[in-house]
């Protein structure tokens, strides 16, 4: 007797794991038609194989090799090149330095009165939209500033669940409970551990490389979404280890280049 033990959506495809008398069968369906079949004795292995088969059905899928090729097309010298630093890294390091000097993490985690300094750090880059920055100003100049900054510091220091919940509570009345807003400070304070979440871009990247974040993402500030994001960035860093990414600034920039760069961004070396 066949028994379905697991089923999920992967993009527009449906993957189903079925227990059989001989082991396990995994099937991929798209538009009501079977697209792939995998069989084996280990349920986790079969599930992984049908997931991989499903992501390859996405017309946007290029894999990590394709993303690497695109990155190196725009930055042939990789992360060490002056062109890369000038376009993608330097301004983020400048914003980090500004934040570290005006609102260092250990003091921000427990201190008070860092609102203006943090607002200045947000304004130091174009990573947030003008609307998001505008909505931050009254909050960071008001009575909720300390609570928000301390919550962001909690996330940076590893309390993702508690920190996100606290930031959501502060930001919701300001209609600004966005992933971009809550991940910005942890990213600048600890870029070796945290990453800035630009939802449209990173979801598109996850689709291109076949990572589950593409389906796990939702706009609500759910810790599971951020954990999936961290898994994506760690996996990406491992896949491109030979290029020598130093931190999540490089990883986030790699993703951005692979998804958003166009011919107009190509530097002419001749």
XYZ file of N, CA and C in Angstrom:
810
model
N 0.844 -1.198 0.000
C 0.000 0.000 0.000
C 0.879 1.248 0.000
N 0.580 2.192 -0.903
C 1.351 3.418 -0.998
C 0.860 4.422 0.038
N 1.803 5.136 0.628
C 1.458 6.108 1.654
C 2.260 7.382 1.433
N 1.550 8.498 1.192
C 2.217 9.784 1.041
C 2.665 10.269 2.412
N 3.961 10.522 2.560
C 4.475 10.940 3.863
C 4.973 12.386 3.864
N 5.084 12.976 2.685
C 5.533 14.366 2.637
C 5.172 14.978 1.296
N 4.746 16.233 1.325
C 4.397 16.929 0.085
C 4.649 18.414 0.278
N 5.119 19.078 -0.778
C 5.418 20.512 -0.666
C 5.391 21.144 -2.045
N 5.288 22.464 -2.044
C 5.395 23.239 -3.280
C 6.831 23.720 -3.430
N 7.358 23.593 -4.633
C 8.669 24.134 -4.970
C 8.454 25.001 -6.199
N 8.334 26.302 -5.986
C 7.935 27.162 -7.078
C 6.525 26.800 -7.518
N 6.359 26.548 -8.803
C 5.048 26.148 -9.313
C 4.866 24.639 -9.336
N 5.909 23.914 -8.996
C 5.852 22.451 -8.998
C 5.419 21.931 -7.633
N 4.904 20.699 -7.639
C 4.567 19.995 -6.404
C 5.446 18.766 -6.303
N 6.048 18.577 -5.134
C 6.870 17.386 -4.916
C 6.190 16.523 -3.863
N 6.216 15.226 -4.099
C 5.520 14.289 -3.208
C 6.405 13.091 -2.924
N 6.531 12.750 -1.661
C 7.311 11.584 -1.244
C 6.348 10.495 -0.775
N 6.494 9.314 -1.388
C 5.578 8.208 -1.117
C 6.361 7.004 -0.601
N 5.858 6.396 0.456
C 6.451 5.164 0.968
C 5.857 3.978 0.236
N 6.729 3.094 -0.255
C 6.290 1.915 -0.992
C 6.749 0.659 -0.250
N 6.424 -0.482 -0.794
C 6.843 -1.744 -0.170
C 8.353 -1.918 -0.245
N 9.002 -1.301 -1.231
C 10.437 -1.469 -1.418
C 11.269 -0.297 -0.882
N 10.598 0.782 -0.492
C 11.343 1.944 -0.019
C 10.545 3.221 -0.201
N 11.095 4.136 -1.003
C 10.455 5.433 -1.174
C 10.502 5.856 -2.639
N 9.434 6.524 -3.063
C 9.369 7.099 -4.402
C 9.068 8.584 -4.265
N 9.769 9.378 -5.033
C 9.523 10.817 -5.057
C 9.086 11.233 -6.443
N 8.044 12.056 -6.504
C 7.484 12.467 -7.781
C 7.385 13.985 -7.828
N 7.660 14.545 -8.998
C 7.510 15.977 -9.232
C 6.397 16.186 -10.243
N 5.421 17.015 -9.883
C 4.317 17.336 -10.781
C 4.359 18.819 -11.128
N 4.097 19.119 -12.381
C 3.985 20.506 -12.830
C 2.843 20.586 -13.823
N 1.896 21.468 -13.565
C 0.710 21.607 -14.416
C -0.039 20.286 -14.559
N -0.067 19.533 -13.460
C -0.816 18.282 -13.450
C -0.127 17.114 -14.120
N 1.087 17.307 -14.607
C 1.812 16.243 -15.299
C 3.069 15.854 -14.514
N 3.354 14.566 -14.505
C 4.557 14.101 -13.825
C 5.789 14.489 -14.635
N 6.735 15.143 -13.962
C 7.939 15.623 -14.622
C 9.193 14.838 -14.247
N 9.177 14.216 -13.070
C 10.373 13.489 -12.622
C 9.977 12.444 -11.593
N 10.767 11.378 -11.538
C 10.547 10.297 -10.578
C 11.894 9.866 -10.020
N 11.988 9.812 -8.705
C 13.205 9.351 -8.031
C 12.821 8.268 -7.038
N 13.650 7.230 -6.920
C 13.364 6.142 -6.000
C 14.602 5.800 -5.178
N 14.376 5.223 -3.989
C 15.491 4.830 -3.152
C 15.023 4.295 -1.816
N 15.984 3.887 -1.003
C 15.662 3.317 0.304
C 15.743 4.342 1.435
N 16.325 5.511 1.164
C 16.467 6.539 2.187
C 15.523 7.697 1.872
N 14.598 7.973 2.785
C 13.578 8.991 2.535
C 14.185 10.373 2.325
N 15.162 10.762 3.159
C 15.762 12.091 3.047
C 16.497 12.256 1.725
N 17.165 11.198 1.283
C 17.898 11.270 0.020
C 16.945 11.416 -1.165
N 15.866 10.645 -1.162
C 14.891 10.740 -2.247
C 14.245 12.116 -2.250
N 13.917 12.632 -1.059
C 13.310 13.963 -0.970
C 14.245 15.031 -1.520
N 15.528 14.922 -1.192
C 16.498 15.891 -1.714
C 16.571 15.830 -3.230
N 16.568 14.612 -3.774
C 16.687 14.477 -5.229
C 15.465 15.014 -5.962
N 14.259 14.803 -5.411
C 13.084 15.325 -6.122
C 12.993 16.845 -5.963
N 13.474 17.353 -4.821
C 13.521 18.810 -4.664
C 14.457 19.412 -5.705
N 15.642 18.810 -5.874
C 16.604 19.296 -6.866
C 16.023 19.212 -8.276
N 15.290 18.151 -8.551
C 14.667 18.007 -9.871
C 13.627 19.086 -10.097
N 12.885 19.424 -9.039
C 11.839 20.441 -9.160
C 12.421 21.827 -9.416
N 13.495 22.175 -8.711
C 14.046 23.520 -8.888
C 14.625 23.698 -10.279
N 15.090 22.614 -10.886
C 15.646 22.727 -12.232
C 14.569 22.977 -13.281
N 13.312 22.757 -12.924
C 12.218 23.046 -13.844
C 11.944 24.543 -13.959
N 12.402 25.305 -12.970
C 12.205 26.750 -13.000
C 13.045 27.341 -14.129
N 12.443 28.069 -15.067
C 13.213 28.624 -16.186
C 14.290 29.615 -15.758
N 14.196 30.100 -14.510
C 15.192 31.054 -14.019
C 16.385 30.350 -13.376
N 16.327 29.046 -13.230
C 17.390 28.316 -12.548
C 18.693 28.350 -13.353
N 19.780 28.742 -12.681
C 21.106 28.730 -13.311
C 22.118 27.989 -12.451
N 21.762 27.739 -11.180
C 22.686 27.077 -10.274
C 23.776 28.017 -9.791
N 24.556 27.545 -8.838
C 25.633 28.375 -8.304
C 26.713 28.643 -9.349
N 26.922 27.697 -10.246
C 27.922 27.909 -11.295
C 27.500 29.048 -12.213
N 26.206 29.090 -12.537
C 25.713 30.170 -13.378
C 25.807 31.520 -12.685
N 25.510 31.553 -11.396
C 25.620 32.800 -10.637
C 27.070 33.257 -10.565
N 27.984 32.318 -10.376
C 29.419 32.639 -10.339
C 29.879 33.219 -11.678
N 29.461 32.595 -12.766
C 29.841 33.070 -14.091
C 29.380 34.508 -14.306
N 28.169 34.796 -13.869
C 27.629 36.151 -14.030
C 28.407 37.149 -13.176
N 28.712 36.772 -11.935
C 29.466 37.669 -11.066
C 30.831 37.984 -11.671
N 31.519 36.961 -12.146
C 32.854 37.164 -12.711
C 32.811 37.900 -14.047
N 31.693 37.840 -14.731
C 31.544 38.628 -15.961
C 31.624 40.114 -15.643
N 30.991 40.511 -14.537
C 30.997 41.922 -14.162
C 32.238 42.297 -13.354
N 32.785 41.334 -12.592
C 33.957 41.609 -11.766
C 34.993 40.514 -11.987
N 35.748 40.585 -13.088
C 36.712 39.523 -13.432
C 37.771 39.284 -12.370
N 38.087 40.294 -11.579
C 39.093 40.135 -10.522
C 38.470 39.670 -9.210
N 37.190 39.381 -9.225
C 36.523 38.873 -8.043
C 36.421 39.891 -6.927
N 36.410 39.401 -5.702
C 36.224 40.267 -4.548
C 37.445 41.135 -4.253
N 38.576 40.795 -4.824
C 39.796 41.550 -4.551
C 39.964 42.740 -5.482
N 39.178 42.804 -6.531
C 39.346 43.866 -7.518
C 38.891 45.222 -7.023
N 39.568 46.253 -7.484
C 39.188 47.618 -7.119
C 37.820 47.979 -7.665
N 37.474 47.388 -8.816
C 36.159 47.673 -9.401
C 35.045 47.165 -8.490
N 35.226 45.954 -7.935
C 34.231 45.413 -7.020
C 34.140 46.267 -5.757
N 35.284 46.569 -5.172
C 35.295 47.353 -3.942
C 34.630 48.706 -4.147
N 34.943 49.336 -5.249
C 34.389 50.658 -5.521
C 32.898 50.657 -5.752
N 32.396 49.574 -6.362
C 30.974 49.509 -6.683
C 30.135 48.929 -5.547
N 30.653 47.922 -4.853
C 29.798 47.151 -3.957
C 30.219 47.135 -2.482
N 31.472 47.240 -2.179
C 31.907 47.017 -0.798
C 32.228 48.292 -0.019
N 32.886 49.217 -0.642
C 33.430 50.364 0.088
C 32.356 51.166 0.815
N 31.241 51.436 0.161
C 30.234 52.282 0.796
C 29.555 51.573 1.975
N 29.480 50.240 1.937
C 28.912 49.493 3.063
C 29.874 49.501 4.251
N 31.178 49.372 3.952
C 32.165 49.447 5.028
C 32.185 50.849 5.652
N 31.984 51.863 4.833
C 31.941 53.231 5.343
C 30.757 53.410 6.290
N 29.598 52.848 5.899
C 28.412 52.929 6.759
C 28.629 52.145 8.044
N 29.282 50.994 7.941
C 29.583 50.192 9.133
C 30.493 50.964 10.083
N 31.518 51.573 9.540
C 32.453 52.338 10.359
C 31.733 53.480 11.074
N 30.829 54.114 10.366
C 30.065 55.220 10.943
C 29.188 54.730 12.092
N 28.550 53.568 11.901
C 27.708 52.995 12.947
C 28.544 52.555 14.145
N 29.662 51.883 13.879
C 30.519 51.388 14.957
C 31.072 52.529 15.815
N 31.338 53.652 15.178
C 31.891 54.785 15.908
C 30.816 55.500 16.735
N 29.642 55.695 16.127
C 28.599 56.481 16.793
C 27.706 55.656 17.706
N 27.522 54.369 17.371
C 26.646 53.494 18.164
C 27.237 52.095 18.199
N 28.371 51.900 18.881
C 29.003 50.572 18.929
C 28.064 49.551 19.556
N 28.122 48.340 19.064
C 27.181 47.304 19.474
C 27.108 47.089 20.988
N 28.218 46.941 21.704
C 28.109 46.686 23.149
C 27.350 47.791 23.892
N 27.582 49.052 23.497
C 26.898 50.170 24.143
C 25.447 50.258 23.687
N 25.195 50.044 22.403
C 23.830 50.131 21.878
C 22.931 49.065 22.476
N 23.510 47.911 22.823
C 22.712 46.806 23.364
C 22.093 47.148 24.716
N 22.701 48.072 25.447
C 22.203 48.397 26.788
C 22.000 49.891 27.019
N 22.550 50.706 26.133
C 22.557 52.139 26.370
C 21.326 52.867 25.879
N 21.417 54.186 25.930
C 20.290 55.036 25.568
C 20.798 56.223 24.748
N 19.906 56.783 23.945
C 20.218 58.009 23.233
C 20.987 57.850 21.939
N 20.880 56.691 21.313
C 21.602 56.458 20.056
C 20.725 56.682 18.815
N 19.544 57.221 19.006
C 18.600 57.347 17.892
C 19.132 58.106 16.699
N 19.688 59.278 16.907
C 20.191 60.095 15.796
C 21.359 59.418 15.098
N 22.222 58.785 15.868
C 23.370 58.102 15.272
C 22.925 56.949 14.386
N 21.938 56.196 14.857
C 21.435 55.065 14.069
C 20.692 55.561 12.835
N 19.918 56.625 12.970
C 19.234 57.192 11.812
C 20.244 57.630 10.760
N 21.336 58.212 11.186
C 22.386 58.634 10.262
C 22.992 57.431 9.546
N 23.149 56.308 10.264
C 23.689 55.093 9.648
C 22.742 54.545 8.597
N 21.449 54.589 8.869
C 20.463 54.151 7.879
C 20.526 55.012 6.620
N 20.755 56.288 6.817
C 20.777 57.217 5.681
C 22.092 57.179 4.908
N 23.076 56.438 5.434
C 24.403 56.420 4.826
C 24.495 55.567 3.569
N 23.469 54.738 3.302
C 23.471 53.893 2.100
C 22.123 54.007 1.398
N 22.064 53.416 0.212
C 20.803 53.371 -0.537
C 20.136 51.998 -0.417
N 20.482 51.231 0.615
C 19.940 49.885 0.750
C 18.448 49.893 1.094
N 17.994 50.928 1.805
C 16.578 51.073 2.097
C 15.941 52.057 1.124
N 14.645 51.934 0.936
C 13.940 52.874 0.078
C 13.775 54.208 0.798
N 13.561 55.294 0.055
C 13.316 56.588 0.693
C 12.115 56.555 1.640
N 11.076 55.777 1.296
C 9.886 55.695 2.143
C 10.225 55.038 3.482
N 11.037 53.980 3.444
C 11.427 53.303 4.680
C 12.256 54.227 5.565
N 13.163 54.968 4.960
C 13.981 55.902 5.726
C 13.128 57.012 6.340
N 12.173 57.517 5.571
C 11.306 58.584 6.066
C 10.515 58.125 7.286
N 10.009 56.897 7.246
C 9.221 56.385 8.363
C 10.081 56.073 9.589
N 11.379 55.889 9.381
C 12.273 55.620 10.511
C 12.533 56.871 11.343
N 12.521 58.022 10.712
C 12.913 59.249 11.399
C 12.095 59.529 12.660
N 10.753 59.563 12.586
C 10.008 59.853 13.827
C 10.175 58.781 14.896
N 10.346 57.538 14.482
C 10.525 56.468 15.455
C 11.865 56.599 16.173
N 12.933 56.873 15.416
C 14.260 56.972 16.018
C 14.475 58.291 16.747
N 13.560 59.225 16.571
C 13.621 60.483 17.314
C 12.566 60.530 18.431
N 11.899 59.395 18.625
C 10.835 59.342 19.611
C 11.151 58.414 20.767
N 10.150 58.141 21.589
C 10.370 57.334 22.802
C 10.654 55.856 22.540
N 10.397 55.385 21.316
C 10.631 53.969 21.004
C 12.040 53.675 20.507
N 12.846 54.715 20.351
C 14.171 54.540 19.738
C 15.040 53.548 20.499
N 15.134 53.714 21.803
C 16.003 52.836 22.596
C 15.568 51.379 22.488
N 14.251 51.139 22.570
C 13.738 49.768 22.505
C 14.063 49.137 21.159
N 13.914 49.906 20.090
C 14.208 49.377 18.753
C 15.689 49.047 18.603
N 16.535 49.967 18.994
C 17.984 49.767 18.831
C 18.467 48.599 19.680
N 17.973 48.490 20.895
C 18.361 47.367 21.747
C 17.874 46.036 21.177
N 16.692 46.050 20.557
C 16.182 44.827 19.921
C 17.036 44.440 18.721
N 17.457 45.425 17.925
C 18.344 45.151 16.784
C 19.665 44.579 17.272
N 20.159 45.107 18.396
C 21.399 44.593 18.966
C 21.221 43.155 19.452
N 20.028 42.830 19.950
C 19.750 41.453 20.371
C 19.865 40.494 19.200
N 19.314 40.882 18.056
C 19.435 40.036 16.860
C 20.903 39.888 16.481
N 21.620 40.989 16.479
C 23.047 40.937 16.128
C 23.811 40.001 17.057
N 23.389 39.947 18.318
C 24.067 39.111 19.301
C 23.510 37.694 19.386
N 22.583 37.347 18.481
C 22.134 35.962 18.385
C 20.726 35.661 18.835
N 20.040 36.604 19.473
C 18.659 36.363 19.911
C 17.720 36.773 18.782
N 17.631 35.939 17.774
C 16.852 36.280 16.586
C 15.357 36.337 16.903
N 14.853 35.345 17.614
C 13.423 35.299 17.910
C 12.985 36.487 18.762
N 13.674 36.714 19.866
C 13.306 37.803 20.756
C 13.508 39.170 20.135
N 14.609 39.323 19.428
C 14.905 40.610 18.803
C 13.914 40.974 17.720
N 13.573 40.012 16.875
C 12.602 40.283 15.814
C 11.240 40.639 16.392
N 10.821 39.913 17.421
C 9.520 40.186 18.038
C 9.483 41.600 18.609
N 10.561 42.002 19.264
C 10.607 43.337 19.853
C 10.625 44.426 18.788
N 11.386 44.225 17.717
C 11.417 45.216 16.643
C 10.065 45.321 15.948
N 9.409 44.193 15.757
C 8.090 44.199 15.139
C 7.108 45.017 15.963
N 7.152 44.848 17.273
C 6.256 45.583 18.166
C 6.461 47.090 18.047
N 7.718 47.512 17.913
C 8.012 48.937 17.805
C 7.653 49.479 16.428
N 7.934 48.711 15.386
C 7.802 49.211 14.017
C 6.386 49.162 13.457
N 5.573 48.242 13.939
C 4.240 48.058 13.365
C 3.397 49.329 13.407
N 3.360 50.070 14.521
C 2.572 51.305 14.530
C 3.054 52.347 13.518
N 4.306 52.220 13.097
C 4.875 53.148 12.116
C 4.765 52.605 10.687
N 4.078 51.467 10.524
C 3.925 50.819 9.220
C 5.288 50.580 8.568
N 6.230 50.102 9.376
C 7.591 49.938 8.862
C 8.231 48.639 9.356
N 7.406 47.644 9.651
C 7.930 46.346 10.093
C 8.369 45.555 8.868
N 9.492 45.942 8.315
C 10.009 45.383 7.058
C 11.325 44.645 7.319
N 11.564 43.626 6.498
C 12.817 42.885 6.614
C 14.027 43.774 6.368
N 13.892 44.708 5.443
C 15.015 45.605 5.168
C 15.386 46.408 6.406
N 14.379 46.882 7.129
C 14.607 47.712 8.310
C 15.238 46.903 9.440
N 14.744 45.687 9.677
C 15.206 44.927 10.851
C 16.535 44.215 10.622
N 16.932 43.987 9.378
C 18.197 43.289 9.136
C 19.369 44.238 8.886
N 19.091 45.508 8.681
C 20.130 46.469 8.314
C 21.190 46.624 9.407
N 20.772 46.878 10.637
C 21.739 47.115 11.711
C 22.545 45.866 12.070
N 21.907 44.694 12.249
C 22.719 43.494 12.502
C 23.741 43.229 11.397
N 23.353 43.502 10.152
C 24.250 43.323 9.004
C 25.478 44.217 9.128
N 25.276 45.482 9.502
C 26.412 46.395 9.626
C 27.224 46.130 10.889
N 26.566 45.798 11.972
C 27.305 45.524 13.200
C 28.147 44.251 13.096
N 27.546 43.179 12.528
C 28.247 41.894 12.456
C 28.102 41.270 11.057
N 28.768 41.834 10.059
C 28.634 41.307 8.700
C 29.255 39.926 8.511
N 30.027 39.476 9.487
C 30.563 38.120 9.393
C 29.482 37.084 9.710
N 28.374 37.503 10.331
C 27.319 36.577 10.735
C 25.962 36.875 10.109
N 25.655 38.157 9.924
C 24.306 38.542 9.514
C 24.282 39.110 8.100
N 23.090 39.082 7.510
C 22.962 39.536 6.131
C 21.741 40.431 5.996
N 21.839 41.381 5.102
C 20.747 42.304 4.818
C 19.766 41.631 3.861
N 18.494 41.630 4.239
C 17.479 40.954 3.441
C 16.717 41.946 2.575
N 17.043 41.931 1.290
C 16.291 42.655 0.265
C 15.391 41.607 -0.389
N 14.125 41.513 0.006
C 13.303 40.342 -0.329
C 13.227 39.981 -1.805
N 12.913 40.928 -2.675
C 12.735 40.600 -4.093
C 14.019 40.041 -4.692
N 15.133 40.690 -4.395
C 16.404 40.255 -4.962
C 16.824 38.893 -4.427
N 16.759 38.703 -3.106
C 17.273 37.458 -2.544
C 16.348 36.288 -2.855
N 15.039 36.532 -2.935
C 14.132 35.466 -3.359
C 14.432 35.049 -4.799
N 14.714 36.027 -5.651
C 15.076 35.717 -7.035
C 16.377 34.931 -7.101
N 17.346 35.299 -6.268
C 18.604 34.558 -6.236
C 18.364 33.123 -5.794
N 17.556 32.944 -4.749
C 17.260 31.597 -4.253
C 16.608 30.741 -5.345
N 15.747 31.338 -6.144
C 15.149 30.608 -7.274
C 16.223 30.195 -8.271
N 17.153 31.072 -8.537
C 18.188 30.799 -9.536
C 19.129 29.669 -9.106
N 19.358 29.551 -7.795
C 20.287 28.509 -7.327
C 19.562 27.310 -6.730
N 18.230 27.395 -6.632
C 17.453 26.254 -6.146
C 17.459 26.070 -4.644
N 17.522 27.179 -3.897
C 17.509 27.066 -2.432
C 16.079 27.197 -1.906
N 15.713 26.477 -0.832
C 14.349 26.521 -0.289
C 13.883 27.893 0.182
N 14.790 28.839 0.371
C 14.369 30.172 0.785
C 13.360 30.764 -0.188
N 13.452 30.392 -1.445
C 12.519 30.926 -2.444
C 11.074 30.644 -2.072
N 10.820 29.520 -1.417
C 9.465 29.171 -0.993
C 9.223 29.477 0.481
N 10.294 29.581 1.267
C 10.155 29.841 2.704
C 9.875 31.307 2.994
N 10.241 32.200 2.079
C 10.104 33.628 2.355
C 8.640 34.049 2.512
N 8.412 34.910 3.486
C 7.141 35.616 3.641
C 7.449 36.958 4.298
N 6.616 37.957 4.071
C 6.930 39.298 4.574
C 6.844 39.439 6.089
N 6.113 38.534 6.760
C 6.031 38.612 8.213
C 7.410 38.366 8.832
N 7.668 39.029 9.953
C 8.971 38.910 10.598
C 9.040 37.621 11.409
N 9.110 36.523 10.683
C 9.144 35.184 11.257
C 10.606 34.736 11.380
N 11.043 34.327 12.569
C 12.427 33.873 12.716
C 12.815 32.758 11.757
N 11.849 31.905 11.370
C 12.153 30.811 10.448
C 12.589 31.334 9.090
N 12.043 32.467 8.676
C 12.447 33.081 7.408
C 13.907 33.519 7.493
N 14.258 34.158 8.597
C 15.630 34.628 8.737
C 16.621 33.472 8.853
N 16.218 32.413 9.540
C 17.086 31.233 9.637
C 17.314 30.626 8.253
N 16.260 30.600 7.437
C 16.406 30.085 6.068
C 17.334 30.983 5.260
N 17.222 32.291 5.470
C 18.114 33.234 4.800
C 19.565 32.981 5.190
N 19.813 32.774 6.473
C 21.177 32.507 6.929
C 21.717 31.217 6.312
N 20.849 30.217 6.178
C 21.276 28.974 5.535
C 21.640 29.226 4.076
N 20.840 30.040 3.392
C 21.145 30.382 1.998
C 22.495 31.082 1.894
N 22.737 32.047 2.763
C 23.991 32.798 2.654
C 25.198 31.956 3.043
N 25.039 31.104 4.057
C 26.151 30.216 4.418
C 26.446 29.241 3.279
N 25.390 28.683 2.697
C 25.575 27.752 1.583
C 26.258 28.447 0.420
N 25.812 29.660 0.110
C 26.415 30.420 -0.983
C 27.890 30.692 -0.706
N 28.188 31.068 0.525
C 29.590 31.336 0.880
C 30.445 30.091 0.695
N 29.911 28.926 1.043
C 30.637 27.668 0.860
C 30.825 27.357 -0.628
N 29.786 27.596 -1.422
C 29.842 27.272 -2.850
C 30.848 28.146 -3.600
N 31.077 29.362 -3.097
C 32.002 30.266 -3.791
C 33.263 30.494 -2.949
N 33.578 29.527 -2.092
C 34.713 29.685 -1.174
C 36.019 29.964 -1.909
N 36.182 29.405 -3.098
C 37.424 29.603 -3.838
C 37.595 31.052 -4.302
N 36.501 31.822 -4.322
C 36.594 33.235 -4.686
C 37.008 34.098 -3.494
N 36.968 33.512 -2.297
C 37.437 34.212 -1.112
C 36.511 35.276 -0.547
N 35.202 35.018 -0.440
C 34.330 36.016 0.193
C 34.718 36.212 1.656
N 34.843 37.457 2.082
C 35.323 37.743 3.430
C 34.212 37.692 4.470
N 33.013 38.030 4.052
C 31.911 38.132 4.998
C 30.604 38.184 4.208
N 29.499 38.486 4.920
C 28.204 38.529 4.258
C 28.013 39.778 3.402
N 28.886 40.767 3.568
C 28.861 41.893 2.634
C 29.200 41.381 1.246
N 30.249 40.551 1.161
C 30.628 39.983 -0.133
C 29.557 39.029 -0.655
N 28.991 38.229 0.227
C 27.968 37.272 -0.206
C 26.728 38.006 -0.706
N 26.282 39.026 0.032
C 25.106 39.786 -0.398
C 25.380 40.497 -1.721
N 26.585 40.999 -1.884
C 26.954 41.668 -3.130
C 27.015 40.676 -4.287
N 27.490 39.470 -4.019
C 27.506 38.410 -5.034
C 26.088 38.130 -5.515
N 25.163 38.002 -4.574
C 23.773 37.752 -4.926
C 23.200 38.902 -5.750
N 23.451 40.118 -5.290
C 22.932 41.297 -5.975
C 23.446 41.361 -7.411
N 24.727 41.115 -7.583
C 25.313 41.157 -8.923
C 24.701 40.093 -9.825
N 24.527 38.879 -9.280
C 23.998 37.772 -10.072
C 22.572 38.021 -10.526
N 21.820 38.808 -9.763
C 20.402 39.016 -10.075
C 20.138 40.355 -10.748
N 20.740 41.417 -10.229
C 20.323 42.768 -10.610
C 21.207 43.456 -11.644
N 22.452 43.034 -11.788
C 23.338 43.737 -12.712
C 22.897 43.535 -14.161
N 23.063 44.600 -14.949
C 22.763 44.557 -16.378
C 23.995 45.017 -17.151
N 23.889 45.013 -18.459
C 25.018 45.434 -19.292
C 25.454 46.859 -18.977
N 24.529 47.694 -18.521
C 24.878 49.074 -18.193
C 25.829 49.148 -16.997
N 25.877 48.069 -16.214
C 26.759 48.043 -15.046
C 28.136 47.479 -15.368
N 28.339 47.024 -16.575
C 29.608 46.426 -16.963
C 30.673 47.485 -17.101
N 31.811 47.281 -16.410
C 32.923 48.214 -16.490
C 33.752 47.896 -17.727
N 34.073 48.896 -18.501
C 34.910 48.719 -19.690
C 36.371 48.809 -19.278
N 37.107 47.702 -19.433
C 38.512 47.676 -19.023
C 39.471 48.045 -20.142
N 38.937 48.258 -21.288
C 39.835 48.556 -22.414
C 40.196 50.041 -22.465
